[in-house]
Amino acid sequence: MTPMVHLLLLPLLFSIAGGKDLEEKKGPFENTELGVPEGTPVPYPMYQFQVTHPGVNSFRLSGEGKEDIMISKDGWLYLEKPLDWSRDDRYIIMVEALADEEVVEGPVYVTINVLDINNNAPVFNQSEYTAVVRENNPAGIPFTRVFALDQDDPETPNAHLSYSLVSQIPNKHHTPLFQIDPDTGEISTTEAGTQILKAREGIQYGKGEDQSIDALRTKFNDYCPVQNIPFEDNPFFTCVERAEMRRQ
Ligand SMILES: [Ca+2]
Ligand SMILES: [Ca+2]
């Protein structure tokens, strides 16, 4: 799109974007403070300066955010790109009114306060957490915690997080064994968890996997590749072997 076509389209786009509110965005050519939401569709009209000097036919803009903020010849201050609160939450720009390239009014200063919107989901600081829970861990006493952050404004509800457990395995009779504090992310056992969770010797087998003692030896070798002690003399192996034989 050429710059000329772009400028011609602006009033049309503004009227679509702004509707009736455009009238309320007009005001005198003086120092101005604006609150502008981030993430708006662009071009987004922010404010139209109404100058008193009859010869004004363009404006000049300088200061911060020059790539994102523009001004049209008829004094519309508008966004060329959407603002991003987490990148910059305030801009100060200077505007001068020109008549045939001569400054005839201004400068005036415009402070743009970027208003945060809830456009960031919380992200956990780890993709996977591993924790150990002891037998008889009292219910409600945390044994681990998870932690997430949100890039939105922490001063607003946009960054308020709430933790919850989505699923639990095992989930016999839909009795939750674990619970999470919605505010702190601390995980603890429920009353049922404290009663049901027991530490036992046991091997994890895949579905249909060979569960013979020979298979157990192979698994044992996988876990502990250097075997200096024969299986029969290894108290850990014989203990697990006994437990596995009891289970079969
Ligand atoms: Ca958020
Ligand atoms: Ca935001």
PDB file of C-alpha atoms and ligand atoms in Angstrom:
ATOM      1  CA  MET A   1       0.000   0.000   0.000  1.00  0.00           C
ATOM      2  CA  THR A   2       1.429   3.401  -0.949  1.00  0.00           C
ATOM      3  CA  PRO A   3       1.584   6.122   1.720  1.00  0.00           C
ATOM      4  CA  MET A   4      -1.005   8.202  -0.187  1.00  0.00           C
ATOM      5  CA  VAL A   5      -3.577   5.422  -0.271  1.00  0.00           C
ATOM      6  CA  HIS A   6      -2.836   4.709   3.360  1.00  0.00           C
ATOM      7  CA  LEU A   7      -3.589   8.311   4.354  1.00  0.00           C
ATOM      8  CA  LEU A   8      -6.793   8.349   2.324  1.00  0.00           C
ATOM      9  CA  LEU A   9      -7.939   5.185   4.045  1.00  0.00           C
ATOM     10  CA  LEU A  10      -7.247   6.489   7.523  1.00  0.00           C
ATOM     11  CA  PRO A  11     -10.483   8.454   8.073  1.00  0.00           C
ATOM     12  CA  LEU A  12     -12.495   5.440   6.911  1.00  0.00           C
ATOM     13  CA  LEU A  13     -10.600   3.045   9.160  1.00  0.00           C
ATOM     14  CA  PHE A  14     -10.900   5.449  12.076  1.00  0.00           C
ATOM     15  CA  SER A  15     -14.627   5.707  11.677  1.00  0.00           C
ATOM     16  CA  ILE A  16     -14.930   1.923  11.615  1.00  0.00           C
ATOM     17  CA  ALA A  17     -12.647   1.518  14.611  1.00  0.00           C
ATOM     18  CA  GLY A  18     -13.839   4.416  16.695  1.00  0.00           C
ATOM     19  CA  GLY A  19     -17.500   4.896  15.832  1.00  0.00           C
ATOM     20  CA  LYS A  20     -19.205   7.630  17.836  1.00  0.00           C
ATOM     21  CA  ASP A  21     -16.344   7.790  20.341  1.00  0.00           C
ATOM     22  CA  LEU A  22     -14.232   9.702  17.833  1.00  0.00           C
ATOM     23  CA  GLU A  23     -15.993  12.967  18.766  1.00  0.00           C
ATOM     24  CA  GLU A  24     -14.927  12.463  22.370  1.00  0.00           C
ATOM     25  CA  LYS A  25     -11.301  12.077  21.312  1.00  0.00           C
ATOM     26  CA  LYS A  26     -11.007  15.635  20.013  1.00  0.00           C
ATOM     27  CA  GLY A  27      -9.503  18.372  22.133  1.00  0.00           C
ATOM     28  CA  PRO A  28      -7.359  21.498  22.312  1.00  0.00           C
ATOM     29  CA  PHE A  29      -3.692  21.619  21.314  1.00  0.00           C
ATOM     30  CA  GLU A  30      -2.154  21.504  24.787  1.00  0.00           C
ATOM     31  CA  ASN A  31      -0.233  19.109  27.058  1.00  0.00           C
ATOM     32  CA  THR A  32      -2.349  15.977  27.188  1.00  0.00           C
ATOM     33  CA  GLU A  33      -2.347  12.679  29.094  1.00  0.00           C
ATOM     34  CA  LEU A  34      -4.007   9.678  27.461  1.00  0.00           C
ATOM     35  CA  GLY A  35      -4.810   6.164  28.605  1.00  0.00           C
ATOM     36  CA  VAL A  36      -4.564   3.750  25.675  1.00  0.00           C
ATOM     37  CA  PRO A  37      -5.230   0.002  25.900  1.00  0.00           C
ATOM     38  CA  GLU A  38      -2.527  -2.310  24.590  1.00  0.00           C
ATOM     39  CA  GLY A  39      -3.222  -4.765  21.785  1.00  0.00           C
ATOM     40  CA  THR A  40      -5.770  -2.612  19.910  1.00  0.00           C
ATOM     41  CA  PRO A  41      -6.478  -3.223  16.214  1.00  0.00           C
ATOM     42  CA  VAL A  42      -4.577  -0.620  14.155  1.00  0.00           C
ATOM     43  CA  PRO A  43      -4.676   2.052  12.949  1.00  0.00           C
ATOM     44  CA  TYR A  44      -6.102   3.128  16.284  1.00  0.00           C
ATOM     45  CA  PRO A  45      -7.101   6.800  16.725  1.00  0.00           C
ATOM     46  CA  MET A  46      -6.030   8.189  20.098  1.00  0.00           C
ATOM     47  CA  TYR A  47      -6.647  11.936  19.972  1.00  0.00           C
ATOM     48  CA  GLN A  48      -7.269  14.734  17.491  1.00  0.00           C
ATOM     49  CA  PHE A  49      -5.653  18.090  18.203  1.00  0.00           C
ATOM     50  CA  GLN A  50      -7.737  21.108  17.311  1.00  0.00           C
ATOM     51  CA  VAL A  51      -5.460  24.052  16.639  1.00  0.00           C
ATOM     52  CA  THR A  52      -6.380  27.734  16.688  1.00  0.00           C
ATOM     53  CA  HIS A  53      -3.860  28.934  14.071  1.00  0.00           C
ATOM     54  CA  PRO A  54      -5.712  28.974  10.730  1.00  0.00           C
ATOM     55  CA  GLY A  55      -2.670  28.141   8.583  1.00  0.00           C
ATOM     56  CA  VAL A  56      -1.763  24.807  10.198  1.00  0.00           C
ATOM     57  CA  ASN A  57      -1.473  22.130   7.517  1.00  0.00           C
ATOM     58  CA  SER A  58       0.690  19.471   9.192  1.00  0.00           C
ATOM     59  CA  PHE A  59       2.177  18.294  12.465  1.00  0.00           C
ATOM     60  CA  ARG A  60       5.566  17.044  13.576  1.00  0.00           C
ATOM     61  CA  LEU A  61       6.040  14.372  16.163  1.00  0.00           C
ATOM     62  CA  SER A  62       9.184  13.501  18.101  1.00  0.00           C
ATOM     63  CA  GLY A  63      10.110  11.517  21.183  1.00  0.00           C
ATOM     64  CA  GLU A  64       9.532   7.940  22.243  1.00  0.00           C
ATOM     65  CA  GLY A  65       7.704   5.280  20.263  1.00  0.00           C
ATOM     66  CA  LYS A  66       8.050   7.010  16.892  1.00  0.00           C
ATOM     67  CA  GLU A  67       7.675   3.726  14.970  1.00  0.00           C
ATOM     68  CA  ASP A  68       4.366   2.910  16.625  1.00  0.00           C
ATOM     69  CA  ILE A  69       2.801   6.367  16.998  1.00  0.00           C
ATOM     70  CA  MET A  70       1.952   8.653  14.060  1.00  0.00           C
ATOM     71  CA  ILE A  71       0.123  11.910  13.450  1.00  0.00           C
ATOM     72  CA  SER A  72      -1.919  12.743  10.348  1.00  0.00           C
ATOM     73  CA  LYS A  73      -2.048  16.136   8.628  1.00  0.00           C
ATOM     74  CA  ASP A  74      -5.391  16.879  10.243  1.00  0.00           C
ATOM     75  CA  GLY A  75      -4.007  16.362  13.739  1.00  0.00           C
ATOM     76  CA  TRP A  76      -5.080  12.780  14.458  1.00  0.00           C
ATOM     77  CA  LEU A  77      -2.603  11.101  16.776  1.00  0.00           C
ATOM     78  CA  TYR A  78      -2.900   7.401  15.988  1.00  0.00           C
ATOM     79  CA  LEU A  79      -1.225   4.057  16.482  1.00  0.00           C
ATOM     80  CA  GLU A  80       0.464   2.423  13.526  1.00  0.00           C
ATOM     81  CA  LYS A  81       1.276  -0.652  15.618  1.00  0.00           C
ATOM     82  CA  PRO A  82      -0.500  -1.933  18.718  1.00  0.00           C
ATOM     83  CA  LEU A  83       1.122  -1.030  22.050  1.00  0.00           C
ATOM     84  CA  ASP A  84       2.450  -3.721  24.368  1.00  0.00           C
ATOM     85  CA  TRP A  85       2.258  -3.019  28.109  1.00  0.00           C
ATOM     86  CA  SER A  86       4.978  -5.533  28.988  1.00  0.00           C
ATOM     87  CA  ARG A  87       7.383  -3.822  26.540  1.00  0.00           C
ATOM     88  CA  ASP A  88       6.675  -0.221  27.579  1.00  0.00           C
ATOM     89  CA  ASP A  89       3.913   1.101  29.824  1.00  0.00           C
ATOM     90  CA  ARG A  90       4.414   4.838  29.141  1.00  0.00           C
ATOM     91  CA  TYR A  91       5.437   7.073  26.232  1.00  0.00           C
ATOM     92  CA  ILE A  92       6.097  10.800  26.210  1.00  0.00           C
ATOM     93  CA  ILE A  93       5.992  12.460  22.808  1.00  0.00           C
ATOM     94  CA  MET A  94       6.334  16.037  21.619  1.00  0.00           C
ATOM     95  CA  VAL A  95       4.003  17.496  18.979  1.00  0.00           C
ATOM     96  CA  GLU A  96       4.396  20.722  16.997  1.00  0.00           C
ATOM     97  CA  ALA A  97       1.845  22.278  14.639  1.00  0.00           C
ATOM     98  CA  LEU A  98       3.304  23.480  11.331  1.00  0.00           C
ATOM     99  CA  ALA A  99       2.157  25.921   8.678  1.00  0.00           C
ATOM    100  CA  ASP A 100       4.163  25.286   5.498  1.00  0.00           C
ATOM    101  CA  GLU A 101       6.972  23.597   7.473  1.00  0.00           C
ATOM    102  CA  GLU A 102       7.119  26.477  10.018  1.00  0.00           C
ATOM    103  CA  VAL A 103       6.289  25.756  13.658  1.00  0.00           C
ATOM    104  CA  VAL A 104       3.345  27.997  14.533  1.00  0.00           C
ATOM    105  CA  GLU A 105       1.989  26.268  17.643  1.00  0.00           C
ATOM    106  CA  GLY A 106       3.547  24.102  20.316  1.00  0.00           C
ATOM    107  CA  PRO A 107       5.398  22.139  21.245  1.00  0.00           C
ATOM    108  CA  VAL A 108       2.962  20.306  23.470  1.00  0.00           C
ATOM    109  CA  TYR A 109       3.720  17.075  25.286  1.00  0.00           C
ATOM    110  CA  VAL A 110       1.544  13.990  25.181  1.00  0.00           C
ATOM    111  CA  THR A 111       1.908  11.318  27.857  1.00  0.00           C
ATOM    112  CA  ILE A 112       0.493   7.977  26.766  1.00  0.00           C
ATOM    113  CA  ASN A 113      -0.150   5.566  29.612  1.00  0.00           C
ATOM    114  CA  VAL A 114      -0.502   2.053  28.214  1.00  0.00           C
ATOM    115  CA  LEU A 115      -3.393   0.209  29.861  1.00  0.00           C
ATOM    116  CA  ASP A 116      -2.760  -3.466  30.467  1.00  0.00           C
ATOM    117  CA  ILE A 117      -5.210  -6.035  29.157  1.00  0.00           C
ATOM    118  CA  ASN A 118      -5.336  -9.698  30.148  1.00  0.00           C
ATOM    119  CA  ASN A 119      -3.481 -11.084  27.132  1.00  0.00           C
ATOM    120  CA  ASN A 120      -0.888 -13.304  28.819  1.00  0.00           C
ATOM    121  CA  ALA A 121      -1.563 -16.711  30.300  1.00  0.00           C
ATOM    122  CA  PRO A 122       0.504 -17.810  33.299  1.00  0.00           C
ATOM    123  CA  VAL A 123       3.569 -19.937  32.559  1.00  0.00           C
ATOM    124  CA  PHE A 124       5.153 -22.444  34.966  1.00  0.00           C
ATOM    125  CA  ASN A 125       8.852 -21.948  35.731  1.00  0.00           C
ATOM    126  CA  GLN A 126       9.434 -25.669  35.040  1.00  0.00           C
ATOM    127  CA  SER A 127       7.719 -27.953  32.548  1.00  0.00           C
ATOM    128  CA  GLU A 128       7.987 -30.906  34.931  1.00  0.00           C
ATOM    129  CA  TYR A 129       8.253 -31.158  38.704  1.00  0.00           C
ATOM    130  CA  THR A 130       9.339 -34.223  40.655  1.00  0.00           C
ATOM    131  CA  ALA A 131       8.573 -34.594  44.342  1.00  0.00           C
ATOM    132  CA  VAL A 132       8.752 -37.225  47.041  1.00  0.00           C
ATOM    133  CA  VAL A 133       5.985 -37.662  49.558  1.00  0.00           C
ATOM    134  CA  ARG A 134       6.652 -39.609  52.734  1.00  0.00           C
ATOM    135  CA  GLU A 135       4.300 -42.178  54.130  1.00  0.00           C
ATOM    136  CA  ASN A 136       2.017 -40.639  56.766  1.00  0.00           C
ATOM    137  CA  ASN A 137       2.749 -37.115  55.524  1.00  0.00           C
ATOM    138  CA  PRO A 138       0.135 -35.158  57.507  1.00  0.00           C
ATOM    139  CA  ALA A 139      -2.802 -33.985  55.376  1.00  0.00           C
ATOM    140  CA  GLY A 140      -2.518 -30.339  54.361  1.00  0.00           C
ATOM    141  CA  ILE A 141       1.217 -30.062  55.103  1.00  0.00           C
ATOM    142  CA  PRO A 142       2.920 -29.212  51.781  1.00  0.00           C
ATOM    143  CA  PHE A 143       5.590 -31.592  50.518  1.00  0.00           C
ATOM    144  CA  THR A 144       6.306 -29.615  47.329  1.00  0.00           C
ATOM    145  CA  ARG A 145       5.176 -26.537  45.419  1.00  0.00           C
ATOM    146  CA  VAL A 146       4.866 -25.358  41.853  1.00  0.00           C
ATOM    147  CA  PHE A 147       5.350 -21.794  40.629  1.00  0.00           C
ATOM    148  CA  ALA A 148       3.955 -19.857  37.679  1.00  0.00           C
ATOM    149  CA  LEU A 149       4.303 -16.259  36.444  1.00  0.00           C
ATOM    150  CA  ASP A 150       2.102 -14.014  34.334  1.00  0.00           C
ATOM    151  CA  GLN A 151       3.487 -11.200  32.140  1.00  0.00           C
ATOM    152  CA  ASP A 152       0.463  -8.960  32.706  1.00  0.00           C
ATOM    153  CA  ASP A 153       0.365  -6.028  35.152  1.00  0.00           C
ATOM    154  CA  PRO A 154       0.728  -7.481  38.679  1.00  0.00           C
ATOM    155  CA  GLU A 155      -1.202  -4.470  40.025  1.00  0.00           C
ATOM    156  CA  THR A 156      -4.319  -5.658  38.204  1.00  0.00           C
ATOM    157  CA  PRO A 157      -6.455  -8.827  38.294  1.00  0.00           C
ATOM    158  CA  ASN A 158      -4.956  -9.611  34.846  1.00  0.00           C
ATOM    159  CA  ALA A 159      -1.967 -11.234  36.536  1.00  0.00           C
ATOM    160  CA  HIS A 160      -3.732 -12.908  39.441  1.00  0.00           C
ATOM    161  CA  LEU A 161      -3.098 -16.636  39.327  1.00  0.00           C
ATOM    162  CA  SER A 162      -5.012 -19.485  40.824  1.00  0.00           C
ATOM    163  CA  TYR A 163      -3.635 -23.019  40.955  1.00  0.00           C
ATOM    164  CA  SER A 164      -5.736 -26.155  40.631  1.00  0.00           C
ATOM    165  CA  LEU A 165      -5.041 -29.841  39.974  1.00  0.00           C
ATOM    166  CA  VAL A 166      -6.410 -30.972  36.637  1.00  0.00           C
ATOM    167  CA  SER A 167      -6.109 -34.719  37.160  1.00  0.00           C
ATOM    168  CA  GLN A 168      -4.648 -37.274  39.521  1.00  0.00           C
ATOM    169  CA  ILE A 169      -3.331 -40.801  38.966  1.00  0.00           C
ATOM    170  CA  PRO A 170      -4.223 -43.090  40.691  1.00  0.00           C
ATOM    171  CA  ASN A 171      -7.812 -41.956  40.893  1.00  0.00           C
ATOM    172  CA  LYS A 172      -9.638 -44.914  42.427  1.00  0.00           C
ATOM    173  CA  HIS A 173     -13.281 -44.108  43.192  1.00  0.00           C
ATOM    174  CA  HIS A 174     -12.528 -40.473  42.255  1.00  0.00           C
ATOM    175  CA  THR A 175     -10.966 -39.951  45.660  1.00  0.00           C
ATOM    176  CA  PRO A 176      -8.328 -37.216  45.357  1.00  0.00           C
ATOM    177  CA  LEU A 177      -5.126 -38.090  47.205  1.00  0.00           C
ATOM    178  CA  PHE A 178      -3.509 -34.701  46.624  1.00  0.00           C
ATOM    179  CA  GLN A 179      -4.588 -31.085  46.866  1.00  0.00           C
ATOM    180  CA  ILE A 180      -3.050 -27.752  45.853  1.00  0.00           C
ATOM    181  CA  ASP A 181      -3.278 -24.381  47.567  1.00  0.00           C
ATOM    182  CA  PRO A 182      -4.889 -22.127  44.903  1.00  0.00           C
ATOM    183  CA  ASP A 183      -2.842 -19.103  46.029  1.00  0.00           C
ATOM    184  CA  THR A 184       0.617 -20.515  46.790  1.00  0.00           C
ATOM    185  CA  GLY A 185       0.866 -23.618  44.547  1.00  0.00           C
ATOM    186  CA  GLU A 186       1.802 -25.767  47.551  1.00  0.00           C
ATOM    187  CA  ILE A 187       0.849 -29.420  47.115  1.00  0.00           C
ATOM    188  CA  SER A 188      -0.096 -31.624  50.023  1.00  0.00           C
ATOM    189  CA  THR A 189      -1.953 -34.859  50.666  1.00  0.00           C
ATOM    190  CA  THR A 190      -5.652 -34.947  51.461  1.00  0.00           C
ATOM    191  CA  GLU A 191      -6.955 -36.919  54.461  1.00  0.00           C
ATOM    192  CA  ALA A 192      -7.598 -39.834  52.073  1.00  0.00           C
ATOM    193  CA  GLY A 193      -4.084 -39.486  50.638  1.00  0.00           C
ATOM    194  CA  THR A 194      -2.478 -39.655  54.061  1.00  0.00           C
ATOM    195  CA  GLN A 195      -4.413 -42.870  54.804  1.00  0.00           C
ATOM    196  CA  ILE A 196      -4.015 -44.578  51.428  1.00  0.00           C
ATOM    197  CA  LEU A 197      -0.449 -43.696  50.349  1.00  0.00           C
ATOM    198  CA  LYS A 198       1.903 -46.483  51.437  1.00  0.00           C
ATOM    199  CA  ALA A 199       5.544 -46.989  50.554  1.00  0.00           C
ATOM    200  CA  ARG A 200       6.102 -50.517  49.220  1.00  0.00           C
ATOM    201  CA  GLU A 201       8.837 -52.203  47.276  1.00  0.00           C
ATOM    202  CA  GLY A 202       7.615 -52.614  43.754  1.00  0.00           C
ATOM    203  CA  ILE A 203       8.634 -52.543  40.126  1.00  0.00           C
ATOM    204  CA  GLN A 204       6.859 -50.662  37.377  1.00  0.00           C
ATOM    205  CA  TYR A 205       5.846 -53.042  34.594  1.00  0.00           C
ATOM    206  CA  GLY A 206       4.462 -52.047  31.227  1.00  0.00           C
ATOM    207  CA  LYS A 207       1.230 -53.569  29.983  1.00  0.00           C
ATOM    208  CA  GLY A 208       1.853 -57.204  29.043  1.00  0.00           C
ATOM    209  CA  GLU A 209       5.510 -57.035  30.126  1.00  0.00           C
ATOM    210  CA  ASP A 210       7.216 -60.234  31.312  1.00  0.00           C
ATOM    211  CA  GLN A 211       7.104 -60.209  35.131  1.00  0.00           C
ATOM    212  CA  SER A 212       9.349 -63.270  35.782  1.00  0.00           C
ATOM    213  CA  ILE A 213      12.371 -63.134  38.088  1.00  0.00           C
ATOM    214  CA  ASP A 214      14.608 -63.320  34.991  1.00  0.00           C
ATOM    215  CA  ALA A 215      12.923 -60.176  33.676  1.00  0.00           C
ATOM    216  CA  LEU A 216      13.486 -58.601  37.089  1.00  0.00           C
ATOM    217  CA  ARG A 217      17.228 -59.365  36.804  1.00  0.00           C
ATOM    218  CA  THR A 218      17.301 -57.642  33.409  1.00  0.00           C
ATOM    219  CA  LYS A 219      15.499 -54.626  34.832  1.00  0.00           C
ATOM    220  CA  PHE A 220      17.870 -54.561  37.785  1.00  0.00           C
ATOM    221  CA  ASN A 221      20.844 -54.540  35.401  1.00  0.00           C
ATOM    222  CA  ASP A 222      19.260 -51.643  33.510  1.00  0.00           C
ATOM    223  CA  TYR A 223      18.928 -49.601  36.693  1.00  0.00           C
ATOM    224  CA  CYS A 224      22.347 -50.514  38.118  1.00  0.00           C
ATOM    225  CA  PRO A 225      24.602 -51.321  35.124  1.00  0.00           C
ATOM    226  CA  VAL A 226      27.737 -52.222  37.145  1.00  0.00           C
ATOM    227  CA  GLN A 227      26.999 -55.300  39.258  1.00  0.00           C
ATOM    228  CA  ASN A 228      29.917 -56.086  41.534  1.00  0.00           C
ATOM    229  CA  ILE A 229      27.805 -58.295  43.787  1.00  0.00           C
ATOM    230  CA  PRO A 230      25.964 -61.395  42.564  1.00  0.00           C
ATOM    231  CA  PHE A 231      22.183 -60.966  42.679  1.00  0.00           C
ATOM    232  CA  GLU A 232      21.896 -63.575  45.430  1.00  0.00           C
ATOM    233  CA  ASP A 233      24.229 -61.620  47.732  1.00  0.00           C
ATOM    234  CA  ASN A 234      22.666 -58.227  47.041  1.00  0.00           C
ATOM    235  CA  PRO A 235      20.256 -57.513  49.906  1.00  0.00           C
ATOM    236  CA  PHE A 236      18.401 -54.916  47.815  1.00  0.00           C
ATOM    237  CA  PHE A 237      17.806 -57.395  44.976  1.00  0.00           C
ATOM    238  CA  THR A 238      16.743 -60.212  47.297  1.00  0.00           C
ATOM    239  CA  CYS A 239      14.346 -57.874  49.105  1.00  0.00           C
ATOM    240  CA  VAL A 240      12.726 -56.755  45.826  1.00  0.00           C
ATOM    241  CA  GLU A 241      12.727 -60.381  44.583  1.00  0.00           C
ATOM    242  CA  ARG A 242      10.839 -61.510  47.696  1.00  0.00           C
ATOM    243  CA  ALA A 243       8.310 -58.706  47.300  1.00  0.00           C
ATOM    244  CA  GLU A 244       7.785 -59.548  43.631  1.00  0.00           C
ATOM    245  CA  MET A 245       7.320 -63.263  44.397  1.00  0.00           C
ATOM    246  CA  ARG A 246       4.728 -62.412  47.041  1.00  0.00           C
ATOM    247  CA  ARG A 247       2.835 -60.330  44.490  1.00  0.00           C
ATOM    248  CA  GLN A 248       2.739 -63.132  41.897  1.00  0.00           C
TER     249      GLN A 248
HETATM  250 CA    CA B   1      -3.024 -12.902  32.566  1.00  0.00          CA
HETATM  251 CA    CA B   2      -1.074  -7.530  29.165  1.00  0.00          CA
END
